[in-house]
C-alpha positions as a Markdown table, in Angstrom:
| # | Residue | x | y | z |
|---|---|---|---|---|
| 1 | Met | 99.7 | 32.1 | 53.3 |
| 2 | Ala | 101.6 | 35.2 | 52.3 |
| 3 | Ser | 100.0 | 35.1 | 48.9 |
| 4 | Ile | 96.5 | 35.2 | 50.3 |
| 5 | Lys | 97.4 | 38.1 | 52.5 |
| 6 | Phe | 98.6 | 39.9 | 49.4 |
| 7 | Leu | 95.2 | 39.3 | 47.9 |
| 8 | Val | 93.2 | 40.6 | 50.8 |
| 9 | Lys | 95.3 | 43.7 | 51.8 |
| 10 | His | 92.8 | 46.1 | 50.3 |
| 11 | Phe | 89.3 | 46.4 | 51.6 |
| 12 | Cys | 86.5 | 45.6 | 49.2 |
| 13 | Trp | 84.2 | 48.7 | 49.0 |
| 14 | His | 81.3 | 46.5 | 47.9 |
| 15 | Phe | 80.8 | 45.4 | 51.5 |
| 16 | Arg | 81.2 | 48.6 | 53.5 |
| 17 | Phe | 77.5 | 48.8 | 54.1 |
| 18 | Ile | 77.6 | 45.3 | 55.7 |
| 19 | Met | 80.1 | 46.3 | 58.3 |
| 20 | Gln | 77.9 | 49.2 | 59.2 |
| 21 | Arg | 74.9 | 46.8 | 59.7 |
| 22 | Arg | 76.2 | 43.8 | 61.5 |
| 23 | Thr | 72.8 | 42.9 | 62.9 |
| 24 | His | 71.2 | 42.8 | 59.5 |
| 25 | Gln | 74.2 | 40.8 | 58.2 |
| 26 | Ser | 73.9 | 38.0 | 60.7 |
| 27 | Ala | 70.3 | 37.5 | 59.6 |
| 28 | Thr | 71.1 | 37.2 | 55.9 |
| 29 | Pro | 71.0 | 33.5 | 54.7 |
| 30 | Asp | 74.2 | 32.0 | 53.4 |
| 31 | Ala | 72.6 | 31.3 | 50.1 |
| 32 | Val | 72.0 | 35.0 | 49.5 |
| 33 | Leu | 75.6 | 35.9 | 50.5 |
| 34 | Ser | 76.9 | 33.2 | 48.2 |
| 35 | Ser | 74.9 | 34.6 | 45.3 |
| 36 | Ile | 76.5 | 38.0 | 46.0 |
| 37 | Leu | 80.0 | 36.4 | 45.9 |
| 38 | Ala | 79.2 | 34.6 | 42.7 |
| 39 | Asn | 79.0 | 38.0 | 40.9 |
| 40 | Leu | 82.5 | 39.1 | 42.1 |
| 41 | Thr | 86.0 | 38.2 | 40.9 |
| 42 | Val | 88.0 | 35.8 | 43.1 |
| 43 | Ile | 90.2 | 38.5 | 44.3 |
| 44 | Asp | 87.2 | 40.6 | 45.5 |
| 45 | Ala | 85.6 | 37.6 | 47.0 |
| 46 | Val | 88.7 | 36.8 | 49.0 |
| 47 | Arg | 88.8 | 40.4 | 50.3 |
| 48 | Thr | 85.5 | 39.9 | 51.9 |
| 49 | Ser | 87.1 | 37.5 | 54.4 |
| 50 | Ile | 88.2 | 40.4 | 56.6 |
| 51 | Leu | 84.6 | 41.6 | 57.2 |
| 52 | Ser | 83.8 | 39.2 | 60.1 |
| 53 | Arg | 84.2 | 35.6 | 61.3 |
| 54 | Arg | 81.3 | 34.6 | 59.2 |
| 55 | Trp | 82.8 | 36.0 | 56.0 |
| 56 | Lys | 86.2 | 34.5 | 56.7 |
| 57 | Arg | 85.5 | 31.2 | 54.8 |
| 58 | Leu | 82.3 | 32.1 | 53.1 |
| 59 | Phe | 84.2 | 32.9 | 49.8 |
| 60 | Ser | 85.1 | 29.3 | 49.5 |
| 61 | Ser | 81.5 | 28.5 | 48.7 |
| 62 | Met | 81.6 | 30.3 | 45.3 |
| 63 | Pro | 80.2 | 28.0 | 42.6 |
| 64 | Ala | 82.8 | 29.0 | 40.0 |
| 65 | Leu | 86.4 | 30.1 | 40.4 |
| 66 | Asn | 87.9 | 32.3 | 37.7 |
| 67 | Phe | 91.7 | 32.9 | 37.9 |
| 68 | Ser | 93.5 | 35.2 | 35.5 |
| 69 | Cys | 97.0 | 36.4 | 35.8 |
| 70 | Leu | 96.0 | 39.6 | 34.0 |
| 71 | Asp | 93.0 | 40.4 | 36.2 |
| 72 | Met | 94.7 | 39.4 | 39.5 |
| 73 | Tyr | 98.1 | 40.9 | 39.0 |
| 74 | Gly | 98.0 | 43.0 | 35.9 |
| 75 | Val | 100.6 | 40.8 | 34.2 |
| 76 | Tyr | 100.3 | 41.3 | 30.5 |
| 77 | Arg | 101.6 | 38.9 | 27.9 |
| 78 | Asp | 104.2 | 41.3 | 26.7 |
| 79 | Asp | 105.5 | 41.9 | 30.2 |
| 80 | His | 106.6 | 38.4 | 31.1 |
| 81 | Glu | 110.2 | 39.1 | 31.5 |
| 82 | Trp | 109.5 | 42.0 | 33.9 |
| 83 | Tyr | 107.2 | 40.2 | 36.3 |
| 84 | Pro | 108.7 | 36.8 | 37.3 |
| 85 | Tyr | 108.0 | 37.5 | 40.9 |
| 86 | Tyr | 104.3 | 38.1 | 40.3 |
| 87 | Gln | 104.0 | 35.2 | 37.9 |
| 88 | Gln | 105.3 | 32.7 | 40.5 |
| 89 | Lys | 103.2 | 34.4 | 43.2 |
| 90 | Phe | 100.1 | 34.0 | 41.0 |
| 91 | Leu | 100.6 | 30.2 | 40.8 |
| 92 | Lys | 101.4 | 29.9 | 44.5 |
| 93 | Gly | 98.4 | 32.1 | 45.5 |
| 94 | Val | 96.0 | 30.1 | 43.4 |
| 95 | Asn | 97.3 | 26.8 | 44.8 |
| 96 | Glu | 96.8 | 28.1 | 48.4 |
| 97 | Leu | 93.3 | 29.2 | 47.6 |
| 98 | Leu | 92.4 | 25.8 | 46.1 |
| 99 | Glu | 93.7 | 24.1 | 49.2 |
| 100 | Leu | 90.9 | 25.9 | 51.2 |
| 101 | Tyr | 88.4 | 24.1 | 48.9 |
| 102 | Ser | 89.9 | 20.6 | 49.5 |
| 103 | Gly | 87.2 | 18.0 | 49.8 |
| 104 | Arg | 84.5 | 20.5 | 48.5 |
| 105 | Arg | 82.4 | 20.4 | 45.4 |
| 106 | Val | 83.5 | 23.0 | 42.9 |
| 107 | Pro | 81.2 | 23.2 | 39.8 |
| 108 | Cys | 83.6 | 25.2 | 37.6 |
| 109 | Ile | 87.3 | 26.4 | 37.5 |
| 110 | Asn | 88.4 | 28.7 | 34.8 |
| 111 | Met | 92.1 | 29.6 | 34.7 |
| 112 | Ala | 94.1 | 31.8 | 32.3 |
| 113 | Cys | 97.8 | 31.6 | 32.8 |
| 114 | Cys | 100.2 | 32.3 | 29.9 |
| 115 | Phe | 103.5 | 31.6 | 31.7 |
| 116 | Ala | 102.9 | 28.0 | 33.0 |
| 117 | Arg | 105.9 | 26.8 | 31.0 |
| 118 | Lys | 108.3 | 28.9 | 33.0 |
| 119 | Phe | 107.1 | 27.4 | 36.3 |
| 120 | Tyr | 106.4 | 23.8 | 35.4 |
| 121 | Ser | 106.7 | 22.4 | 39.0 |
| 122 | Glu | 104.4 | 25.0 | 40.5 |
| 123 | Phe | 101.9 | 24.4 | 37.8 |
| 124 | Asn | 102.0 | 20.6 | 38.4 |
| 125 | Arg | 101.3 | 21.2 | 42.1 |
| 126 | Leu | 98.4 | 23.4 | 41.0 |
| 127 | Met | 96.9 | 20.6 | 38.8 |
| 128 | His | 97.2 | 18.1 | 41.6 |
| 129 | Ser | 95.3 | 20.5 | 43.9 |
| 130 | Ile | 92.6 | 20.7 | 41.2 |
| 131 | Ser | 92.5 | 16.9 | 40.8 |
| 132 | Arg | 91.8 | 16.5 | 44.6 |
| 133 | Leu | 88.7 | 18.8 | 44.3 |
| 134 | Asp | 85.3 | 17.6 | 43.3 |
| 135 | Val | 85.4 | 19.7 | 40.1 |
| 136 | Glu | 83.0 | 19.1 | 37.2 |
| 137 | Thr | 84.1 | 21.8 | 34.6 |
| 138 | Leu | 87.7 | 22.8 | 34.0 |
| 139 | Tyr | 88.8 | 25.5 | 31.4 |
| 140 | Leu | 92.6 | 26.0 | 31.1 |
| 141 | Tyr | 93.9 | 28.8 | 28.9 |
| 142 | Phe | 97.6 | 28.9 | 28.3 |
| 143 | Asp | 97.5 | 32.1 | 26.3 |
| 144 | Cys | 96.1 | 35.3 | 27.7 |
| 145 | Gly | 94.2 | 37.3 | 25.2 |
| 146 | Thr | 95.9 | 36.3 | 21.9 |
| 147 | Ala | 95.0 | 33.7 | 19.4 |
| 148 | Pro | 97.6 | 31.2 | 18.2 |
| 149 | Phe | 96.4 | 31.2 | 14.7 |
| 150 | Thr | 95.1 | 33.7 | 12.1 |
| 151 | Leu | 91.6 | 33.2 | 10.9 |
| 152 | Gly | 91.2 | 32.9 | 7.2 |
| 153 | Thr | 94.4 | 30.9 | 6.7 |
| 154 | Asn | 95.5 | 27.4 | 7.4 |
| 155 | Pro | 96.4 | 27.2 | 11.1 |
| 156 | Ile | 100.2 | 27.4 | 11.7 |
| 157 | Cys | 101.7 | 27.4 | 15.2 |
| 158 | Asp | 105.1 | 27.4 | 16.8 |
| 159 | Pro | 105.4 | 24.4 | 19.1 |
| 160 | Ser | 108.0 | 26.2 | 21.2 |
| 161 | Lys | 105.3 | 28.7 | 22.3 |
| 162 | Leu | 102.8 | 26.1 | 23.3 |
| 163 | Phe | 102.4 | 24.6 | 26.7 |
| 164 | Asn | 103.1 | 20.8 | 26.8 |
| 165 | Phe | 100.1 | 19.5 | 28.8 |
| 166 | Ser | 100.0 | 15.9 | 29.9 |
| 167 | Leu | 96.6 | 14.4 | 30.8 |
| 168 | Glu | 98.4 | 12.6 | 33.6 |
| 169 | Leu | 98.1 | 15.8 | 35.6 |
| 170 | Leu | 94.4 | 15.2 | 35.9 |
| 171 | Ser | 94.6 | 11.5 | 36.7 |
| 172 | Gln | 92.9 | 12.0 | 40.0 |
| 173 | Ala | 90.1 | 14.2 | 38.7 |
| 174 | Ser | 87.5 | 11.5 | 39.0 |
| 175 | Ser | 84.5 | 13.9 | 38.9 |
| 176 | Leu | 85.6 | 15.9 | 35.8 |
| 177 | Lys | 82.9 | 16.1 | 33.2 |
| 178 | His | 83.8 | 19.0 | 30.9 |
| 179 | Leu | 87.4 | 19.9 | 29.9 |
| 180 | Leu | 88.7 | 22.7 | 27.7 |
| 181 | Leu | 92.4 | 23.1 | 26.8 |
| 182 | His | 93.6 | 26.2 | 24.9 |
| 183 | His | 96.9 | 26.9 | 23.3 |
| 184 | Cys | 98.9 | 23.7 | 24.1 |
| 185 | Ile | 100.3 | 20.4 | 23.0 |
| 186 | Val | 98.2 | 17.7 | 24.5 |
| 187 | Gln | 100.0 | 14.5 | 25.6 |
| 188 | Pro | 97.7 | 11.5 | 26.1 |
| 189 | Ser | 98.5 | 8.8 | 28.7 |
| 190 | Ser | 97.7 | 5.1 | 28.3 |
| 191 | Glu | 97.6 | 4.7 | 32.1 |
| 192 | Val | 94.9 | 7.3 | 32.7 |
| 193 | Cys | 91.2 | 6.7 | 32.2 |
| 194 | Phe | 88.6 | 9.5 | 32.3 |
| 195 | Asn | 85.4 | 7.6 | 33.0 |
| 196 | Ser | 83.4 | 10.7 | 34.0 |
| 197 | Leu | 84.5 | 13.0 | 31.1 |
| 198 | Val | 81.5 | 13.9 | 28.9 |
| 199 | Ser | 82.9 | 16.8 | 26.7 |
| 200 | Leu | 86.4 | 17.6 | 25.5 |
| 201 | Thr | 87.3 | 20.9 | 23.7 |
| 202 | Leu | 90.7 | 21.5 | 22.3 |
| 203 | Arg | 91.3 | 25.0 | 21.0 |
| 204 | Gly | 94.5 | 26.2 | 19.4 |
| 205 | Ala | 96.1 | 22.9 | 20.2 |
| 206 | Leu | 98.8 | 20.9 | 18.3 |
| 207 | Leu | 98.2 | 17.2 | 17.9 |
| 208 | Ala | 100.7 | 14.8 | 16.4 |
| 209 | Ser | 99.8 | 11.5 | 14.6 |
| 210 | Gly | 98.1 | 9.1 | 17.0 |
| 211 | Gln | 97.7 | 11.5 | 19.9 |
| 212 | Leu | 93.9 | 12.1 | 19.4 |
| 213 | Glu | 93.3 | 8.4 | 19.0 |
| 214 | Gly | 95.2 | 7.9 | 22.3 |
| 215 | Ile | 93.0 | 10.5 | 24.0 |
| 216 | Leu | 89.8 | 9.0 | 22.8 |
| 217 | Ser | 90.8 | 5.5 | 23.9 |
| 218 | Ser | 91.1 | 6.8 | 27.5 |
| 219 | Cys | 87.7 | 8.5 | 27.5 |
| 220 | Phe | 85.1 | 5.8 | 27.7 |
| 221 | Asn | 82.0 | 8.0 | 28.1 |
| 222 | Leu | 82.9 | 11.0 | 26.0 |
| 223 | Lys | 79.9 | 12.5 | 24.1 |
| 224 | Leu | 81.2 | 15.7 | 22.6 |
| 225 | Leu | 84.6 | 16.2 | 20.9 |
| 226 | Ala | 85.3 | 19.7 | 19.6 |
| 227 | Leu | 88.5 | 20.7 | 17.9 |
| 228 | Arg | 88.8 | 24.4 | 17.1 |
| 229 | Leu | 91.7 | 26.2 | 15.4 |
| 230 | Cys | 93.9 | 23.2 | 15.9 |
| 231 | Lys | 96.8 | 21.9 | 13.9 |
| 232 | Leu | 96.1 | 18.3 | 13.1 |
| 233 | Pro | 98.0 | 15.4 | 11.5 |
| 234 | Tyr | 97.4 | 14.5 | 7.9 |
| 235 | Lys | 95.2 | 11.5 | 8.9 |
| 236 | Leu | 92.7 | 11.2 | 11.8 |
| 237 | Arg | 90.5 | 8.4 | 13.0 |
| 238 | Ile | 87.5 | 9.2 | 15.2 |
| 239 | Ser | 86.3 | 6.3 | 17.3 |
| 240 | Gly | 85.0 | 5.5 | 20.7 |
| 241 | Ser | 81.8 | 6.6 | 22.5 |
| 242 | Val | 81.4 | 10.2 | 21.0 |
| 243 | Thr | 78.0 | 11.2 | 19.7 |
| 244 | Phe | 78.9 | 14.7 | 18.4 |
| 245 | Val | 82.2 | 15.7 | 16.7 |
| 246 | Val | 83.1 | 19.3 | 15.7 |
| 247 | Phe | 86.0 | 20.4 | 13.5 |
| 248 | Trp | 86.2 | 24.2 | 13.4 |
| 249 | Ala | 88.8 | 25.9 | 11.2 |
| 250 | Cys | 91.4 | 23.2 | 11.7 |
| 251 | Gly | 94.4 | 22.8 | 9.5 |
| 252 | Gly | 96.8 | 20.1 | 8.4 |
| 253 | Val | 94.3 | 17.2 | 8.2 |
| 254 | Glu | 93.2 | 15.9 | 4.8 |
| 255 | Glu | 91.7 | 12.5 | 5.7 |
| 256 | Ile | 89.3 | 11.8 | 8.5 |
| 257 | Glu | 88.0 | 8.3 | 9.1 |
| 258 | Leu | 84.8 | 8.0 | 11.2 |
| 259 | Gln | 84.3 | 4.8 | 13.2 |
| 260 | Gly | 81.9 | 5.9 | 15.8 |
| 261 | Ala | 79.2 | 3.4 | 16.7 |
| 262 | Asn | 77.4 | 6.1 | 18.6 |
| 263 | Leu | 78.2 | 9.1 | 16.4 |
| 264 | Arg | 75.0 | 11.0 | 15.6 |
| 265 | Lys | 76.2 | 14.5 | 14.6 |
| 266 | Leu | 79.2 | 15.8 | 12.6 |
| 267 | Glu | 80.0 | 19.4 | 12.2 |
| 268 | Ser | 83.0 | 20.7 | 10.1 |
| 269 | Glu | 84.3 | 24.0 | 8.9 |
| 270 | Leu | 87.0 | 23.3 | 6.3 |
| 271 | Phe | 90.0 | 25.4 | 5.4 |
| 272 | Asn | 91.3 | 22.9 | 2.9 |
| 273 | Lys | 89.9 | 19.9 | 1.1 |
| 274 | Val | 89.2 | 17.2 | 3.7 |
| 275 | Arg | 87.9 | 13.8 | 2.7 |
| 276 | Phe | 85.6 | 12.0 | 5.2 |
| 277 | Phe | 85.5 | 8.3 | 5.2 |
| 278 | Phe | 82.3 | 7.0 | 6.8 |
| 279 | Ser | 83.7 | 3.6 | 7.8 |
| 280 | Phe | 81.3 | 2.7 | 10.5 |
| 281 | Val | 78.7 | 5.3 | 11.5 |
| 282 | Pro | 75.4 | 3.3 | 11.8 |
| 283 | Val | 73.5 | 6.1 | 13.7 |
| 284 | Leu | 74.9 | 9.2 | 12.0 |
| 285 | Glu | 71.9 | 11.4 | 11.1 |
| 286 | Asp | 72.9 | 15.1 | 11.1 |
| 287 | Val | 75.8 | 16.7 | 9.2 |
| 288 | Ile | 76.7 | 20.4 | 9.3 |
| 289 | Ile | 79.4 | 21.6 | 6.9 |
| 290 | His | 81.0 | 25.0 | 6.1 |
| 291 | Pro | 83.6 | 25.2 | 3.3 |
| 292 | Leu | 85.7 | 28.2 | 4.3 |
| 293 | Glu | 87.5 | 28.3 | 0.9 |
| 294 | Asp | 85.9 | 28.5 | -2.5 |
| 295 | Asp | 87.8 | 25.5 | -3.8 |
| 296 | Thr | 86.3 | 23.2 | -1.1 |
| 297 | Val | 82.7 | 23.8 | -2.3 |
| 298 | Ser | 83.0 | 21.2 | -5.0 |
| 299 | Tyr | 83.8 | 18.6 | -2.4 |
| 300 | Val | 80.5 | 19.1 | -0.7 |
| 301 | Phe | 78.4 | 18.6 | -3.8 |
| 302 | Asp | 80.6 | 15.9 | -5.3 |
| 303 | Asp | 82.5 | 13.5 | -2.9 |
| 304 | Leu | 80.4 | 14.3 | 0.2 |
| 305 | Ala | 77.1 | 13.8 | -1.7 |
| 306 | Arg | 78.5 | 10.4 | -3.0 |
| 307 | Asp | 79.9 | 9.2 | 0.3 |
| 308 | Leu | 77.2 | 10.4 | 2.7 |
| 309 | Pro | 75.6 | 7.3 | 4.5 |
| 310 | Ala | 72.1 | 6.5 | 3.6 |
| 311 | Gln | 70.8 | 7.0 | 7.1 |
| 312 | Val | 71.9 | 10.7 | 7.1 |
| 313 | Gln | 68.7 | 12.7 | 6.6 |
| 314 | Ser | 69.7 | 16.2 | 7.8 |
| 315 | Leu | 72.3 | 18.3 | 6.1 |
| 316 | Thr | 73.2 | 21.9 | 6.9 |
| 317 | Ile | 75.5 | 23.8 | 4.5 |
| 318 | Lys | 76.9 | 27.2 | 5.5 |
| 319 | Leu | 78.0 | 29.3 | 2.5 |
| 320 | Val | 79.2 | 32.7 | 1.5 |
| 321 | Pro | 76.8 | 33.6 | -1.3 |
| 322 | Ser | 79.6 | 34.1 | -3.8 |
| 323 | Gln | 80.4 | 30.3 | -3.3 |
| 324 | Val | 77.2 | 29.5 | -5.1 |
| 325 | Asn | 79.1 | 30.3 | -8.3 |
| 326 | Tyr | 81.3 | 27.3 | -7.5 |
| 327 | Phe | 78.5 | 24.8 | -7.6 |
| 328 | Pro | 79.5 | 22.0 | -10.0 |
| 329 | Thr | 77.6 | 22.0 | -13.3 |
| 330 | Glu | 76.6 | 18.4 | -12.6 |
| 331 | Met | 75.9 | 17.7 | -8.9 |
| 332 | Lys | 75.9 | 14.3 | -7.3 |
| 333 | Met | 72.5 | 13.3 | -6.0 |
| 334 | Phe | 71.8 | 13.5 | -2.2 |
| 335 | Arg | 69.5 | 10.5 | -2.7 |
| 336 | Thr | 68.4 | 10.0 | 0.9 |
| 337 | Leu | 68.4 | 13.5 | 2.3 |
| 338 | Arg | 65.1 | 14.6 | 4.0 |
| 339 | Arg | 66.1 | 17.8 | 5.7 |
| 340 | Leu | 68.3 | 20.6 | 4.2 |
| 341 | Ser | 69.3 | 23.9 | 5.8 |
| 342 | Leu | 71.2 | 26.5 | 3.8 |
| 343 | Ile | 72.9 | 29.4 | 5.7 |
| 344 | Leu | 74.1 | 32.3 | 3.6 |
| 345 | Val | 76.5 | 34.3 | 5.8 |
| 346 | Ser | 77.3 | 38.0 | 5.5 |
| 347 | Thr | 79.3 | 39.2 | 2.5 |
| 348 | His | 80.1 | 42.3 | 0.5 |
| 349 | Asp | 79.2 | 40.6 | -2.8 |
| 350 | Cys | 75.9 | 40.9 | -4.5 |
| 351 | Phe | 74.2 | 37.5 | -5.1 |
| 352 | Asp | 71.3 | 36.0 | -6.8 |
| 353 | Ile | 69.3 | 33.6 | -4.6 |
| 354 | Val | 67.7 | 32.0 | -7.7 |
| 355 | Asn | 71.1 | 30.2 | -8.3 |
| 356 | Leu | 70.3 | 27.9 | -5.4 |
| 357 | Ser | 67.5 | 26.1 | -7.4 |
| 358 | Pro | 69.8 | 23.4 | -8.8 |
| 359 | Leu | 70.6 | 22.2 | -5.3 |
| 360 | Leu | 66.9 | 21.4 | -4.7 |
| 361 | Asp | 66.9 | 19.3 | -7.8 |
| 362 | Ala | 69.8 | 17.3 | -6.3 |
| 363 | Cys | 67.6 | 16.3 | -3.3 |
| 364 | Pro | 64.7 | 14.2 | -4.7 |
| 365 | Leu | 63.4 | 13.1 | -1.3 |
| 366 | Leu | 63.7 | 16.5 | 0.4 |
| 367 | Gln | 60.8 | 17.1 | 2.8 |
| 368 | Tyr | 62.0 | 20.1 | 4.8 |
| 369 | Leu | 64.0 | 23.2 | 3.5 |
| 370 | Ala | 65.3 | 26.0 | 5.8 |
| 371 | Leu | 67.0 | 29.0 | 4.2 |
| 372 | Val | 68.7 | 31.5 | 6.5 |
| 373 | Val | 70.1 | 34.6 | 4.8 |
| 374 | Thr | 72.2 | 37.0 | 6.9 |
| 375 | Thr | 73.6 | 39.0 | 3.9 |
| 376 | Pro | 73.0 | 42.7 | 4.1 |
| 377 | Arg | 69.9 | 43.6 | 2.1 |
| 378 | Thr | 71.8 | 46.4 | 0.3 |
| 379 | Lys | 74.0 | 43.7 | -1.3 |
| 380 | Arg | 71.3 | 41.5 | -2.6 |
| 381 | Asn | 70.1 | 41.3 | -6.2 |
| 382 | Gly | 66.8 | 43.1 | -5.9 |
| 383 | Lys | 65.6 | 42.2 | -9.4 |
| 384 | Gly | 64.3 | 39.0 | -10.9 |
| 385 | Ser | 67.4 | 37.9 | -12.8 |
| 386 | Arg | 66.0 | 35.4 | -15.4 |
| 387 | Glu | 64.1 | 35.9 | -18.6 |
| 388 | Pro | 62.1 | 33.8 | -18.9 |
| 389 | Pro | 61.5 | 32.8 | -15.2 |
| 390 | Leu | 62.6 | 29.5 | -13.8 |
| 391 | Ser | 60.8 | 26.5 | -15.2 |
| 392 | Pro | 59.0 | 24.5 | -12.4 |
| 393 | Thr | 60.5 | 21.1 | -11.5 |
| 394 | Cys | 58.3 | 18.5 | -9.8 |
| 395 | His | 59.2 | 18.1 | -6.1 |
| 396 | Thr | 57.0 | 15.4 | -4.8 |
| 397 | Glu | 58.2 | 15.2 | -1.2 |
| 398 | Leu | 58.8 | 18.8 | -0.1 |
| 399 | Lys | 56.3 | 19.7 | 2.6 |
| 400 | Glu | 57.7 | 22.6 | 4.7 |
| 401 | Val | 59.9 | 25.6 | 3.7 |
| 402 | Ile | 61.2 | 28.2 | 6.1 |
| 403 | Phe | 62.9 | 31.3 | 4.7 |
| 404 | Cys | 64.5 | 33.5 | 7.3 |
| 405 | Gly | 65.9 | 36.9 | 6.3 |
| 406 | Phe | 63.4 | 37.2 | 3.5 |
| 407 | Asp | 63.0 | 40.8 | 2.3 |
| 408 | Gly | 60.7 | 40.4 | -0.7 |
| 409 | Thr | 63.2 | 41.4 | -3.4 |
| 410 | Gly | 62.5 | 40.4 | -7.0 |
| 411 | Ser | 65.0 | 37.6 | -6.9 |
| 412 | Glu | 63.6 | 36.2 | -3.7 |
| 413 | Ile | 60.1 | 36.4 | -5.0 |
| 414 | Glu | 61.1 | 34.5 | -8.1 |
| 415 | Phe | 62.8 | 31.8 | -5.9 |
| 416 | Val | 59.7 | 31.4 | -3.7 |
| 417 | Leu | 57.5 | 31.2 | -6.8 |
| 418 | Tyr | 59.7 | 28.4 | -8.2 |
| 419 | Ile | 59.1 | 26.4 | -5.0 |
| 420 | Leu | 55.4 | 27.1 | -4.9 |
| 421 | Arg | 55.0 | 26.0 | -8.5 |
| 422 | Ser | 57.2 | 22.9 | -8.0 |
| 423 | Ala | 56.3 | 21.4 | -4.6 |
| 424 | Ile | 53.1 | 19.4 | -5.4 |
| 425 | Asn | 52.6 | 18.4 | -1.7 |
| 426 | Leu | 53.7 | 21.6 | 0.0 |
| 427 | Glu | 51.9 | 22.2 | 3.3 |
| 428 | Gln | 53.5 | 25.3 | 4.8 |
| 429 | Met | 55.9 | 28.1 | 3.7 |
| 430 | Leu | 57.0 | 30.6 | 6.3 |
| 431 | Leu | 58.6 | 33.9 | 5.2 |
| 432 | Gly | 60.1 | 36.1 | 7.8 |
| 433 | Arg | 62.5 | 39.1 | 7.9 |
| 434 | Gly | 64.2 | 38.1 | 11.1 |
| 435 | Asn | 67.1 | 35.8 | 10.8 |
| 436 | Ser | 69.2 | 33.4 | 12.9 |
| 437 | Cys | 72.9 | 33.2 | 13.4 |
| 438 | Tyr | 74.5 | 29.8 | 13.8 |
| 439 | Leu | 77.3 | 29.9 | 16.4 |
| 440 | Gly | 78.4 | 26.3 | 16.1 |
| 441 | Cys | 78.0 | 23.2 | 18.3 |
| 442 | Gly | 74.3 | 23.3 | 17.8 |
| 443 | Lys | 73.8 | 26.8 | 19.1 |
| 444 | Trp | 71.7 | 29.4 | 17.3 |
| 445 | Val | 71.0 | 33.1 | 18.1 |
| 446 | Asn | 67.8 | 34.6 | 16.9 |
| 447 | Asn | 68.1 | 38.1 | 15.6 |
| 448 | Leu | 64.8 | 40.0 | 15.5 |
| 449 | Asp | 64.3 | 42.4 | 12.7 |
| 450 | Val | 61.8 | 45.1 | 11.8 |
| 451 | Pro | 58.6 | 43.3 | 10.6 |
| 452 | Phe | 57.0 | 44.0 | 7.2 |
| 453 | Ser | 54.7 | 47.0 | 7.0 |
| 454 | Gly | 51.1 | 46.4 | 6.1 |
| 455 | Arg | 51.8 | 47.7 | 2.6 |
| 456 | Gln | 54.8 | 45.4 | 2.1 |
| 457 | Arg | 53.0 | 42.4 | 3.4 |
| 458 | Asn | 50.0 | 43.1 | 1.1 |
| 459 | Ser | 52.4 | 43.5 | -1.9 |
| 460 | Ile | 54.1 | 40.2 | -1.2 |
| 461 | Gln | 50.8 | 38.4 | -0.7 |
| 462 | Lys | 49.5 | 39.7 | -4.0 |
| 463 | Lys | 52.5 | 38.4 | -5.9 |
| 464 | Leu | 52.3 | 34.9 | -4.3 |
| 465 | His | 48.5 | 34.5 | -4.1 |
| 466 | Gly | 47.2 | 31.6 | -6.1 |
| 467 | Gln | 50.6 | 30.5 | -7.3 |
| 468 | Ala | 51.0 | 27.3 | -5.2 |
| 469 | Ile | 50.4 | 24.1 | -7.1 |
| 470 | Ser | 49.5 | 22.3 | -3.8 |
| 471 | Ser | 46.0 | 22.8 | -2.6 |
| 472 | Lys | 47.2 | 22.3 | 1.0 |
| 473 | Ala | 49.9 | 25.0 | 0.9 |
| 474 | Glu | 49.7 | 27.8 | 3.5 |
| 475 | Val | 52.0 | 30.8 | 3.0 |
| 476 | Ile | 52.7 | 32.7 | 6.3 |
| 477 | Ile | 54.4 | 36.1 | 6.1 |
| 478 | Gln | 55.7 | 37.3 | 9.5 |
């Protein structure tokens, strides 16, 4: 227990007042004390064990355990060769702490350790200790504070710097529901089954051919599979029980075959041209796609539009406004699409939103359109750009339009007028200055903005009044 003594040798100042008021302390419910510990680091929580008999084991009731070699020992990534004693002591100390939790329920363990490769046997013992706990969420980071890849380029990683993690280390973790592995090479095991695992996130990982398929075959109840900044093989096949698959800025892969009987949602950010083969996706209904490079835009409006299964009714496309210039002159039709969301992310380039109108013509059955503009207003084309204005096209199905980030510029007014004069069955159009930011994996953040002044609102209403071809159309300006 020498490592624990090393952790508790300094008194935690947060609890000096408790020592001065022993009577009041004894009357404090355990639930209240546990909530106090939940807001401390593990090292500070352990320090409280010297306060009294009651506090001696109270820290072991913390709902989440966060271990970091940097926070606990000040071991920086660049100082590895200078601190072998502290590195080994970190692993040993964490293992001894986890032994105090043996047989207990631990909702979450979050550990960042960038030198596990140097002490493989100690790390293995640590994983076996975790497997014996009733842990539900496990986040393992094998890189402290640095990313294995550079954003904006195809991911490239040096296998010699990645930790080789075998899933056999978690063979006894029967209660594990959520697993995240960062900066490692993941080795599947045909002898291990993860019946309880619901979500798996691999970030900065290297996967060879057949490894992902091996992992999926051992996770019978997996619902979410998220691959972020990973280096993948040329071909992938996604099968099994997953309902939501995310590819975020991954490199190497060029062909992805989808054979998920339960797959309902697909999200992908593409560095290079990736072809999706929808072999068997009978319930797929929602696709989110973000071409990170300009030359991948054509795929979205050509091959993807052609290959998209008929039952997919919701498509979200995230674009840099300059990528609108890469729309093909003749788009393939999204013949079954009912819901379309366009997200225009921040850029330094000026853009003309009117150029989005051809995309609406490629969606003849579209009923719902959401447009989210996060581009700085100073970089938008403030003038109506076409003489004469856009000619209305008959949209018979469009009923609802939401325009977030609307600022009332001439180009935006022209685009809105085009919709009002084209959608013969439009029921509602909502225009708001506030916008939303999409974070991925279905998560949005709403950014409130300064509302329109009375004068601005009146000016916009005057320009749009009486322009709707639909008698049911209601225009709401927030």
